[in-house]
Each structure stands twice: as structure tokens, then as C-alpha cells.
Amino acid sequence: MDILGAIMEPFRWLVSFVMVAFHEGLTFIGLPAASGWTWTFSIIGLVIVIRAALIPVFVKQIKAQRGMQLLQPDLQKLQAKYKGKTDQLSRQAMAQEQMALYKKHGTNPFSACLPMLIQMPFFFALFQVLSGISNANKSATGIGAMTHDQVVQFEQGSIFGAPLSASLLHGGGGNAVSVAVLSILMIVAMTASQFITQKQIMAKNMSEAAMASPFMRQQKILLYILPLVFGIGGINFPIGVLIYWTISNLWTMGQQFYVIRRMPAPGSPAAKALNERRAAKGLAPIDVTTGKVVKPEDMPPPPEPKVQRQQPVRKNRKKKP
């Protein structure tokens, strides 16, 4: 076994163990063991277990994202300070001051990627398990926690005539048209849900200062590139993997909708909308940074109305006789 295989083996075993646990529970309540739908629900159960375990990481991600937004004015001042300075010492000093700002606010620019990075080993482990079903069946062996009998049951199972281990590019048995149609539908759903999630964050949960930062300009580019990359790569994924990734993306989309509505970022349109909803209910506004209700005495005074300055009227003087 190579080094990468040895690293991935615990993840393959854990992924297959969770699937088998859900599969046995579903067959216990009467679902057919060799049904593709039983294994599909087992994959959905895997998503729920992994995403529920990632909730503490997601909370940390939200706090880190808020920290990134709050330090944008300081970052812009720092960039203006070192503008035009390209020497090594200046770049090193700027990097050190940036790190000090990240440490002060308890955040870093890579925090938004943390849940995805943690998920990736499980995603690839599931890909390896489902891609190896056919070979394991031929060699009369199991995969991870799956016994050979369960491997056979999985390969026999299908949904809408498409085996869960089949892919658009490589086939894998079953009805070829069903495999193609289901794969394309799942790829579209997977990429669309990812795009909508990122789009709603940028449209509703970003302050004007955060949207104007160079970091956000890069994020806007990734908004269109990442769904395209996953869409193209999806033709290699078995249908079972597409189910996992689509359900995971839908979980993320719902999770972000809840956060944007209930815990918006400071200075964002969502924060304004939250306090407008509270005002409509007769409730005091809240400081979205701390989550505490703003007391009337702490609210800034309303701006004084601008009074247009009137030009002095020239008085008619009597002419001297």
C-alpha cells in the first residue's frame, strides 16, 4: 500500500462504517438490503453525520469571517501605507503587520475554506469506496467496513435505473441513458447550489468595505470558477458521490441562509434587514457584532437636518437727491 493509500485507509473505513451503520438500521426497519434507495439514504445519513460534526468548525468559521470584515479598514490603511514599496524589507514588514492584525482579530484569510478542507478527505474516501465497488465484487473482497455481501448488494442497487457506482464518463452498468440523465441533473444541482450559496453571501452578508477589498475581488472570480471546476470534474464522479456532494451543498445553503438571516455580518444589507424586521415588530435594534440589544442611550443621535442657507436679500436704497 502506498503512502497516500495508507493515509486514506482510516477515512475509507470510517466512511464505509457510517454507511453500513445506516444501511443496517434501514434494513432493520424493513427497507430492502439490495435497494439503491436504501444505500442512497445511507449516503444522506453520512452527510448528516459529517456536517453535524462540522457545526463547531462552522461557528468558528463565521466568527473568523466577521473578524476579516471588521479588519478591512485596517487592512486598507496598511495597503495604503506600503503602496508602491516593492523592496524585500517593505514586503516583509507589511506581511508581519498583516499577521499581527489577523492575530488581534482572531482570524485569517483561509478560515472560510476550513469546513471544505476538512470534508475533502471524506469526499475522496467516498469516491474511492464507490469507485472500487466493481473491483471488490469481482475479487470477492470487501471495502473498508463493508463486507463482500454488502459490496454485492451495493452494486446490485440502483435508482431510476442508474447504479450508484456508475459515472457519466466511465459508465458502470445499468441503463446508459438513466446514468447520463441522472448524472447531469446531479451535476447541475451540485454546482447551482454551490453558486447560490456563495452569491447570497456576497449579495447580502458583506459590508461595502469588505466588498471593495482585493480579497473579495479574488472571491468574485472564484464564485464562477469553482462551480465550473466541480461541474467539469463531476463527469468522473460516481452517482453516489454526486448525491453526497449535492446534499452537502444543500445543507451549506440552508445553513448560510439561517446565518445571514439571524446572525448577519456587521454593516451588511442583511444586518440592516434584520433590524428593520425587529423595528416592524416593535423591538429594539441589536448590535450584530456582539448580538446584544442596543439601549436607547447608546444609539447614535439622528443626523441634524440640513438647512439650506438663504442668500441675503439686497435692500433697495433711496437715491440721493
Tab-separated table of C-alpha atoms in Angstrom:
chain	number	residue	atom	x	y	z
A	1	MET	CA	0.000	0.000	0.000
A	2	ASP	CA	1.411	3.434	-0.960
A	3	ILE	CA	1.677	6.362	1.446
A	4	LEU	CA	-1.452	8.087	0.126
A	5	GLY	CA	-3.395	4.826	0.368
A	6	ALA	CA	-2.234	4.358	3.946
A	7	ILE	CA	-3.343	7.928	4.802
A	8	MET	CA	-6.750	7.451	3.175
A	9	GLU	CA	-7.437	3.994	4.650
A	10	PRO	CA	-8.834	5.294	8.008
A	11	PHE	CA	-11.124	7.685	6.119
A	12	ARG	CA	-12.319	4.888	3.796
A	13	TRP	CA	-13.052	2.695	6.788
A	14	LEU	CA	-14.890	5.472	8.651
A	15	VAL	CA	-16.968	6.479	5.612
A	16	SER	CA	-17.930	2.874	4.858
A	17	PHE	CA	-18.638	2.191	8.547
A	18	VAL	CA	-21.136	5.080	8.781
A	19	MET	CA	-22.811	3.978	5.535
A	20	VAL	CA	-23.030	0.380	6.750
A	21	ALA	CA	-24.457	1.503	10.115
A	22	PHE	CA	-27.234	3.470	8.391
A	23	HIS	CA	-27.790	0.639	5.908
A	24	GLU	CA	-28.251	-1.907	8.679
A	25	GLY	CA	-30.605	0.429	10.533
A	26	LEU	CA	-32.701	0.982	7.394
A	27	THR	CA	-32.871	-2.739	6.583
A	28	PHE	CA	-33.875	-3.389	10.205
A	29	ILE	CA	-36.985	-1.231	9.720
A	30	GLY	CA	-37.879	-3.082	6.519
A	31	LEU	CA	-36.088	-1.462	3.556
A	32	PRO	CA	-34.601	-3.934	1.006
A	33	ALA	CA	-30.891	-4.558	1.602
A	34	ALA	CA	-30.013	-4.551	-2.111
A	35	SER	CA	-32.112	-1.474	-2.970
A	36	GLY	CA	-30.320	1.539	-4.379
A	37	TRP	CA	-32.628	3.775	-2.354
A	38	THR	CA	-31.513	2.113	0.885
A	39	TRP	CA	-27.896	2.899	0.029
A	40	THR	CA	-28.869	6.415	-1.127
A	41	PHE	CA	-30.419	7.114	2.290
A	42	SER	CA	-27.253	5.679	3.843
A	43	ILE	CA	-25.165	8.224	1.880
A	44	ILE	CA	-27.501	11.009	3.043
A	45	GLY	CA	-27.013	9.752	6.605
A	46	LEU	CA	-23.254	10.025	6.059
A	47	VAL	CA	-23.715	13.664	5.014
A	48	ILE	CA	-25.764	14.409	8.139
A	49	VAL	CA	-23.158	12.832	10.442
A	50	ILE	CA	-20.214	14.668	8.861
A	51	ARG	CA	-21.951	18.056	8.603
A	52	ALA	CA	-23.329	17.838	12.148
A	53	ALA	CA	-19.800	17.095	13.388
A	54	LEU	CA	-18.585	20.182	11.491
A	55	ILE	CA	-21.033	22.601	13.163
A	56	PRO	CA	-18.428	23.760	15.765
A	57	VAL	CA	-15.990	24.371	12.893
A	58	PHE	CA	-18.701	26.290	11.035
A	59	VAL	CA	-19.314	28.515	14.086
A	60	LYS	CA	-15.581	29.216	14.243
A	61	GLN	CA	-15.631	29.995	10.528
A	62	ILE	CA	-18.437	32.548	10.989
A	63	LYS	CA	-16.506	34.296	13.769
A	64	ALA	CA	-13.359	34.333	11.636
A	65	GLN	CA	-15.268	35.762	8.657
A	66	ARG	CA	-16.658	38.540	10.837
A	67	GLY	CA	-13.150	39.261	12.057
A	68	MET	CA	-11.965	39.525	8.446
A	69	GLN	CA	-14.727	42.021	7.680
A	70	LEU	CA	-14.048	44.106	10.771
A	71	LEU	CA	-10.347	44.453	9.986
A	72	GLN	CA	-10.893	45.542	6.351
A	73	PRO	CA	-10.447	49.270	7.192
A	74	ASP	CA	-7.144	48.469	8.952
A	75	LEU	CA	-6.015	46.332	6.001
A	76	GLN	CA	-6.808	49.147	3.573
A	77	LYS	CA	-4.770	51.589	5.679
A	78	LEU	CA	-1.905	49.089	5.731
A	79	GLN	CA	-2.050	48.672	1.947
A	80	ALA	CA	-2.038	52.447	1.505
A	81	LYS	CA	0.956	52.697	3.865
A	82	TYR	CA	3.054	50.329	1.740
A	83	LYS	CA	1.657	51.317	-1.656
A	84	GLY	CA	4.415	51.446	-4.262
A	85	LYS	CA	7.009	49.857	-1.964
A	86	THR	CA	8.265	46.676	-3.628
A	87	ASP	CA	11.540	46.090	-1.809
A	88	GLN	CA	12.012	42.945	0.280
A	89	LEU	CA	12.079	44.725	3.647
A	90	SER	CA	8.811	46.557	2.953
A	91	ARG	CA	7.060	43.386	1.832
A	92	GLN	CA	8.304	41.565	4.915
A	93	ALA	CA	7.191	44.393	7.213
A	94	MET	CA	3.754	44.500	5.562
A	95	ALA	CA	3.345	40.737	5.954
A	96	GLN	CA	4.285	40.936	9.640
A	97	GLU	CA	1.806	43.751	10.272
A	98	GLN	CA	-0.909	41.784	8.442
A	99	MET	CA	-0.265	38.747	10.626
A	100	ALA	CA	-0.460	40.969	13.712
A	101	LEU	CA	-3.869	42.255	12.537
A	102	TYR	CA	-5.129	38.700	11.933
A	103	LYS	CA	-3.964	37.674	15.394
A	104	LYS	CA	-5.592	40.717	17.007
A	105	HIS	CA	-8.964	39.955	15.398
A	106	GLY	CA	-8.621	36.182	15.818
A	107	THR	CA	-8.985	35.389	12.135
A	108	ASN	CA	-7.112	34.568	8.939
A	109	PRO	CA	-7.950	34.698	5.201
A	110	PHE	CA	-8.120	30.900	4.923
A	111	SER	CA	-10.787	30.418	7.606
A	112	ALA	CA	-13.617	30.362	5.053
A	113	CYS	CA	-12.110	27.262	3.428
A	114	LEU	CA	-11.760	25.270	6.659
A	115	PRO	CA	-15.033	23.253	6.500
A	116	MET	CA	-14.370	22.324	2.864
A	117	LEU	CA	-10.773	21.292	3.621
A	118	ILE	CA	-11.924	19.065	6.492
A	119	GLN	CA	-14.564	17.479	4.257
A	120	MET	CA	-12.210	16.711	1.376
A	121	PRO	CA	-10.618	13.513	2.845
A	122	PHE	CA	-14.100	12.083	3.483
A	123	PHE	CA	-15.196	13.104	-0.014
A	124	PHE	CA	-12.223	11.366	-1.663
A	125	ALA	CA	-12.650	8.364	0.635
A	126	LEU	CA	-16.272	8.014	-0.509
A	127	PHE	CA	-15.104	8.395	-4.128
A	128	GLN	CA	-12.586	5.565	-3.637
A	129	VAL	CA	-15.135	3.322	-1.909
A	130	LEU	CA	-17.790	3.734	-4.610
A	131	SER	CA	-15.292	3.563	-7.478
A	132	GLY	CA	-13.866	0.320	-6.063
A	133	ILE	CA	-17.204	-1.473	-5.686
A	134	SER	CA	-16.964	-3.278	-9.033
A	135	ASN	CA	-13.376	-4.482	-8.498
A	136	ALA	CA	-14.169	-5.591	-4.943
A	137	ASN	CA	-17.128	-7.595	-6.211
A	138	LYS	CA	-15.003	-9.301	-8.883
A	139	SER	CA	-12.245	-10.137	-6.386
A	140	ALA	CA	-14.789	-11.306	-3.756
A	141	THR	CA	-13.465	-8.855	-1.127
A	142	GLY	CA	-14.920	-6.048	0.955
A	143	ILE	CA	-14.040	-2.346	1.135
A	144	GLY	CA	-13.297	-0.768	4.479
A	145	ALA	CA	-16.088	-1.755	6.858
A	146	MET	CA	-18.227	-3.163	4.014
A	147	THR	CA	-18.291	-6.943	3.719
A	148	HIS	CA	-18.315	-8.676	0.344
A	149	ASP	CA	-22.061	-9.351	0.700
A	150	GLN	CA	-22.687	-5.647	1.235
A	151	VAL	CA	-20.481	-4.816	-1.763
A	152	VAL	CA	-22.653	-7.142	-3.868
A	153	GLN	CA	-25.830	-5.531	-2.511
A	154	PHE	CA	-24.493	-2.066	-3.305
A	155	GLU	CA	-23.555	-2.999	-6.880
A	156	GLN	CA	-26.968	-4.552	-7.454
A	157	GLY	CA	-28.750	-1.446	-6.172
A	158	SER	CA	-29.789	1.394	-8.490
A	159	ILE	CA	-32.080	4.421	-8.547
A	160	PHE	CA	-34.105	5.269	-11.664
A	161	GLY	CA	-32.167	2.520	-13.465
A	162	ALA	CA	-28.729	4.013	-12.665
A	163	PRO	CA	-26.280	2.175	-10.352
A	164	LEU	CA	-24.828	4.341	-7.577
A	165	SER	CA	-21.298	3.287	-8.552
A	166	ALA	CA	-21.761	4.341	-12.228
A	167	SER	CA	-20.452	7.657	-13.591
A	168	LEU	CA	-21.150	9.741	-16.678
A	169	LEU	CA	-17.624	9.389	-18.085
A	170	HIS	CA	-16.820	5.792	-17.196
A	171	GLY	CA	-20.264	4.184	-17.225
A	172	GLY	CA	-20.610	1.246	-14.850
A	173	GLY	CA	-23.632	-0.770	-15.948
A	174	GLY	CA	-27.334	-0.090	-15.729
A	175	ASN	CA	-29.306	1.953	-18.236
A	176	ALA	CA	-26.836	4.269	-20.029
A	177	VAL	CA	-29.486	6.959	-20.634
A	178	SER	CA	-30.548	6.874	-16.959
A	179	VAL	CA	-26.911	7.173	-15.856
A	180	ALA	CA	-26.334	10.154	-18.179
A	181	VAL	CA	-29.549	11.999	-17.278
A	182	LEU	CA	-29.221	11.446	-13.523
A	183	SER	CA	-25.522	12.401	-13.546
A	184	ILE	CA	-26.197	15.635	-15.455
A	185	LEU	CA	-29.100	16.570	-13.161
A	186	MET	CA	-26.961	15.933	-10.067
A	187	ILE	CA	-24.007	17.901	-11.502
A	188	VAL	CA	-26.293	20.874	-12.270
A	189	ALA	CA	-27.836	20.707	-8.781
A	190	MET	CA	-24.385	20.411	-7.172
A	191	THR	CA	-22.868	23.400	-8.991
A	192	ALA	CA	-26.023	25.556	-8.773
A	193	SER	CA	-26.357	25.099	-5.005
A	194	GLN	CA	-22.682	25.982	-4.539
A	195	PHE	CA	-23.023	29.104	-6.708
A	196	ILE	CA	-26.222	30.275	-4.958
A	197	THR	CA	-24.620	29.821	-1.533
A	198	GLN	CA	-21.615	31.993	-2.367
A	199	LYS	CA	-23.739	34.523	-4.255
A	200	GLN	CA	-26.096	35.108	-1.322
A	201	ILE	CA	-23.117	35.636	1.000
A	202	MET	CA	-21.679	38.327	-1.270
A	203	ALA	CA	-25.014	39.976	-2.053
A	204	LYS	CA	-26.458	40.052	1.467
A	205	ASN	CA	-23.776	39.415	4.069
A	206	MET	CA	-20.874	41.653	3.087
A	207	SER	CA	-20.282	45.275	4.062
A	208	GLU	CA	-19.303	47.840	1.426
A	209	ALA	CA	-15.756	47.953	2.815
A	210	ALA	CA	-15.430	44.167	2.616
A	211	MET	CA	-16.771	44.092	-0.951
A	212	ALA	CA	-14.204	46.702	-2.016
A	213	SER	CA	-11.213	44.745	-0.681
A	214	PRO	CA	-8.758	42.932	-3.019
A	215	PHE	CA	-9.551	39.680	-1.209
A	216	MET	CA	-13.208	39.943	-2.230
A	217	ARG	CA	-12.244	40.632	-5.832
A	218	GLN	CA	-10.484	37.266	-5.803
A	219	GLN	CA	-13.569	35.679	-4.209
A	220	LYS	CA	-15.749	37.047	-7.012
A	221	ILE	CA	-13.529	35.295	-9.547
A	222	LEU	CA	-13.712	32.044	-7.562
A	223	LEU	CA	-17.508	32.422	-7.428
A	224	TYR	CA	-17.624	31.499	-11.113
A	225	ILE	CA	-14.521	29.310	-11.381
A	226	LEU	CA	-15.202	26.803	-8.567
A	227	PRO	CA	-18.678	25.676	-9.769
A	228	LEU	CA	-17.195	25.288	-13.252
A	229	VAL	CA	-14.329	23.147	-11.910
A	230	PHE	CA	-16.689	20.930	-9.880
A	231	GLY	CA	-19.091	20.727	-12.831
A	232	ILE	CA	-16.371	19.509	-15.189
A	233	GLY	CA	-14.965	17.149	-12.552
A	234	GLY	CA	-18.452	15.801	-11.867
A	235	ILE	CA	-18.408	13.690	-15.023
A	236	ASN	CA	-15.815	11.484	-13.267
A	237	PHE	CA	-17.775	11.145	-10.020
A	238	PRO	CA	-19.954	8.094	-9.332
A	239	ILE	CA	-23.623	8.942	-8.840
A	240	GLY	CA	-23.302	8.121	-5.127
A	241	VAL	CA	-20.572	10.774	-4.771
A	242	LEU	CA	-22.710	13.311	-6.658
A	243	ILE	CA	-25.552	12.583	-4.217
A	244	TYR	CA	-23.197	13.174	-1.276
A	245	TRP	CA	-21.835	16.461	-2.655
A	246	THR	CA	-25.258	17.788	-3.698
A	247	ILE	CA	-26.845	17.056	-0.303
A	248	SER	CA	-23.810	18.583	1.425
A	249	ASN	CA	-24.118	21.742	-0.717
A	250	LEU	CA	-27.837	21.996	0.055
A	251	TRP	CA	-27.002	21.702	3.770
A	252	THR	CA	-24.478	24.534	3.362
A	253	MET	CA	-27.006	26.680	1.502
A	254	GLY	CA	-29.630	26.243	4.241
A	255	GLN	CA	-27.031	26.830	6.946
A	256	GLN	CA	-25.874	30.062	5.316
A	257	PHE	CA	-29.467	31.242	4.839
A	258	TYR	CA	-30.040	30.797	8.586
A	259	VAL	CA	-26.806	32.614	9.484
A	260	ILE	CA	-27.445	35.503	7.096
A	261	ARG	CA	-30.972	35.966	8.432
A	262	ARG	CA	-30.248	35.522	12.162
A	263	MET	CA	-26.551	36.407	12.566
A	264	PRO	CA	-25.610	38.786	9.724
A	265	ALA	CA	-22.224	40.436	9.319
A	266	PRO	CA	-21.813	43.998	10.635
A	267	GLY	CA	-22.553	46.695	8.065
A	268	SER	CA	-24.132	44.252	5.608
A	269	PRO	CA	-27.547	44.596	3.907
A	270	ALA	CA	-28.658	41.540	5.923
A	271	ALA	CA	-27.826	43.362	9.191
A	272	LYS	CA	-29.938	46.316	8.081
A	273	ALA	CA	-32.789	43.990	7.113
A	274	LEU	CA	-32.608	42.238	10.496
A	275	ASN	CA	-33.062	45.474	12.444
A	276	GLU	CA	-35.816	46.585	10.067
A	277	ARG	CA	-37.695	43.365	10.869
A	278	ARG	CA	-37.144	43.964	14.580
A	279	ALA	CA	-38.392	47.556	14.254
A	280	ALA	CA	-41.533	46.328	12.461
A	281	LYS	CA	-42.199	44.072	15.478
A	282	GLY	CA	-41.600	46.934	17.925
A	283	LEU	CA	-38.282	45.500	19.141
A	284	ALA	CA	-35.078	47.404	19.837
A	285	PRO	CA	-32.230	47.044	17.325
A	286	ILE	CA	-29.289	44.778	18.098
A	287	ASP	CA	-25.573	45.175	17.601
A	288	VAL	CA	-24.840	42.284	15.228
A	289	THR	CA	-21.180	42.282	16.258
A	290	THR	CA	-21.969	41.376	19.862
A	291	GLY	CA	-25.541	40.095	19.456
A	292	LYS	CA	-26.705	42.380	22.298
A	293	VAL	CA	-29.691	44.714	22.251
A	294	VAL	CA	-28.735	48.348	21.717
A	295	LYS	CA	-30.012	50.540	24.555
A	296	PRO	CA	-31.713	53.823	23.593
A	297	GLU	CA	-28.997	55.859	25.342
A	298	ASP	CA	-26.304	54.048	23.322
A	299	MET	CA	-27.920	54.718	19.948
A	300	PRO	CA	-26.255	57.440	17.887
A	301	PRO	CA	-28.305	60.621	17.590
A	302	PRO	CA	-30.135	61.090	14.288
A	303	PRO	CA	-28.343	63.392	11.857
A	304	GLU	CA	-29.452	67.010	12.005
A	305	PRO	CA	-31.496	68.062	9.004
A	306	LYS	CA	-29.567	70.220	6.616
A	307	VAL	CA	-30.977	73.727	6.417
A	308	GLN	CA	-30.432	75.429	3.120
A	309	ARG	CA	-28.625	78.704	3.580
A	310	GLN	CA	-30.658	81.618	2.303
A	311	GLN	CA	-28.962	84.278	0.305
A	312	PRO	CA	-29.211	87.763	1.857
A	313	VAL	CA	-31.781	89.980	0.185
A	314	ARG	CA	-30.397	93.243	-1.070
A	315	LYS	CA	-32.294	96.211	0.244
A	316	ASN	CA	-33.222	98.960	-2.153
A	317	ARG	CA	-31.511	102.139	-1.122
A	318	LYS	CA	-33.010	105.513	-1.790
A	319	LYS	CA	-31.178	107.574	-4.276
A	320	LYS	CA	-29.640	110.774	-3.019
A	321	PRO	CA	-31.281	113.877	-4.382
